mmCIF file of C-alpha atoms in Angstrom:
data_model
loop_
_atom_site.group_PDB
_atom_site.id
_atom_site.type_symbol
_atom_site.label_atom_id
_atom_site.label_comp_id
_atom_site.label_asym_id
_atom_site.label_seq_id
_atom_site.Cartn_x
_atom_site.Cartn_y
_atom_site.Cartn_z
ATOM 1 C CA MET A 5 -6.047 4.124 -20.637
ATOM 2 C CA THR A 6 -2.436 4.877 -19.880
ATOM 3 C CA THR A 7 -0.298 2.507 -17.831
ATOM 4 C CA TYR A 8 1.719 4.056 -15.018
ATOM 5 C CA ILE A 9 4.375 2.685 -12.699
ATOM 6 C CA THR A 10 4.502 4.178 -9.224
ATOM 7 C CA LEU A 11 7.707 3.977 -7.205
ATOM 8 C CA LEU A 12 6.630 4.906 -3.715
ATOM 9 C CA ARG A 13 9.185 5.663 -1.033
ATOM 10 C CA SER A 14 8.675 5.516 2.724
ATOM 11 C CA VAL A 15 5.617 3.294 2.430
ATOM 12 C CA ASN A 16 6.144 0.161 4.489
ATOM 13 C CA VAL A 17 4.313 -2.922 3.314
ATOM 14 C CA SER A 18 5.864 -4.924 6.142
ATOM 15 C CA GLY A 19 7.317 -4.016 9.525
ATOM 16 C CA LYS A 20 6.808 -0.759 11.417
ATOM 17 C CA ASN A 21 4.164 1.774 10.246
ATOM 18 C CA LEU A 22 2.560 -0.919 8.157
ATOM 19 C CA LEU A 23 0.413 -0.205 5.124
ATOM 20 C CA LYS A 24 -0.642 -3.594 3.835
ATOM 21 C CA MET A 25 -0.531 -4.167 0.095
ATOM 22 C CA ASP A 26 -4.225 -5.032 -0.071
ATOM 23 C CA VAL A 27 -5.024 -1.703 1.623
ATOM 24 C CA LEU A 28 -2.666 0.107 -0.780
ATOM 25 C CA ARG A 29 -4.393 -1.533 -3.754
ATOM 26 C CA GLN A 30 -7.811 -0.581 -2.345
ATOM 27 C CA LEU A 31 -6.697 3.041 -1.898
ATOM 28 C CA MET A 32 -5.594 3.169 -5.526
ATOM 29 C CA HIS A 33 -8.906 1.635 -6.601
ATOM 30 C CA GLU A 34 -10.787 4.305 -4.625
ATOM 31 C CA LEU A 35 -8.719 6.970 -6.437
ATOM 32 C CA GLY A 36 -10.077 5.616 -9.718
ATOM 33 C CA PHE A 37 -7.132 3.577 -10.978
ATOM 34 C CA HIS A 38 -7.633 0.321 -12.897
ATOM 35 C CA GLN A 39 -5.692 -2.916 -13.385
ATOM 36 C CA ILE A 40 -3.766 -2.315 -10.142
ATOM 37 C CA GLN A 41 -0.869 -4.697 -9.540
ATOM 38 C CA THR A 42 1.783 -4.724 -6.848
ATOM 39 C CA TYR A 43 5.313 -5.526 -7.876
ATOM 40 C CA ILE A 44 7.546 -8.043 -6.046
ATOM 41 C CA LEU A 45 6.204 -7.500 -2.525
ATOM 42 C CA SER A 46 7.148 -3.845 -2.511
ATOM 43 C CA GLU A 47 5.340 -0.545 -2.426
ATOM 44 C CA ASN A 48 5.757 -0.254 -6.191
ATOM 45 C CA LEU A 49 2.606 -0.450 -8.297
ATOM 46 C CA ILE A 50 1.607 -0.834 -11.918
ATOM 47 C CA LEU A 51 -1.782 0.689 -12.666
ATOM 48 C CA GLN A 52 -3.871 2.302 -15.365
ATOM 49 C CA SER A 53 -5.743 5.589 -15.545
ATOM 50 C CA ALA A 54 -7.605 7.608 -18.142
ATOM 51 C CA GLU A 55 -5.852 10.719 -16.773
ATOM 52 C CA GLN A 56 -3.072 11.888 -19.087
ATOM 53 C CA GLU A 57 -1.397 14.325 -16.688
ATOM 54 C CA ALA A 58 1.065 12.249 -14.644
ATOM 55 C CA HIS A 59 1.813 15.101 -12.239
ATOM 56 C CA LEU A 60 -1.874 15.265 -11.270
ATOM 57 C CA LEU A 61 -1.907 11.545 -10.517
ATOM 58 C CA SER A 62 1.298 11.860 -8.539
ATOM 59 C CA GLN A 63 -0.147 14.651 -6.421
ATOM 60 C CA GLN A 64 -3.368 12.727 -5.862
ATOM 61 C CA ILE A 65 -1.481 9.646 -4.642
ATOM 62 C CA HIS A 66 0.808 11.775 -2.477
ATOM 63 C CA ASP A 67 -2.076 13.631 -0.848
ATOM 64 C CA THR A 68 -3.917 10.387 -0.101
ATOM 65 C CA LEU A 69 -0.912 8.692 1.493
ATOM 66 C CA VAL A 70 0.137 11.763 3.492
ATOM 67 C CA SER A 71 -3.391 12.223 4.836
ATOM 68 C CA GLY A 72 -3.041 8.943 6.736
ATOM 69 C CA LYS A 73 -6.733 8.185 6.229
ATOM 70 C CA TRP A 74 -6.120 4.564 5.544
#
């Protein structure tokens, strides 16, 4: 497993257009990530994946968040 840090922009975990952190963690779990942790009440995450291609993970996260199916 490789550990990744995600620095998400334009994802609100409080305020307008809210995406709660527990929902964000659940989305990442559904994408197959492990050991998912949020960092200091922000949209930033620390997580693990067996996938070695970071750009594939980035695209997968992007597509999920843009889809709005959360």
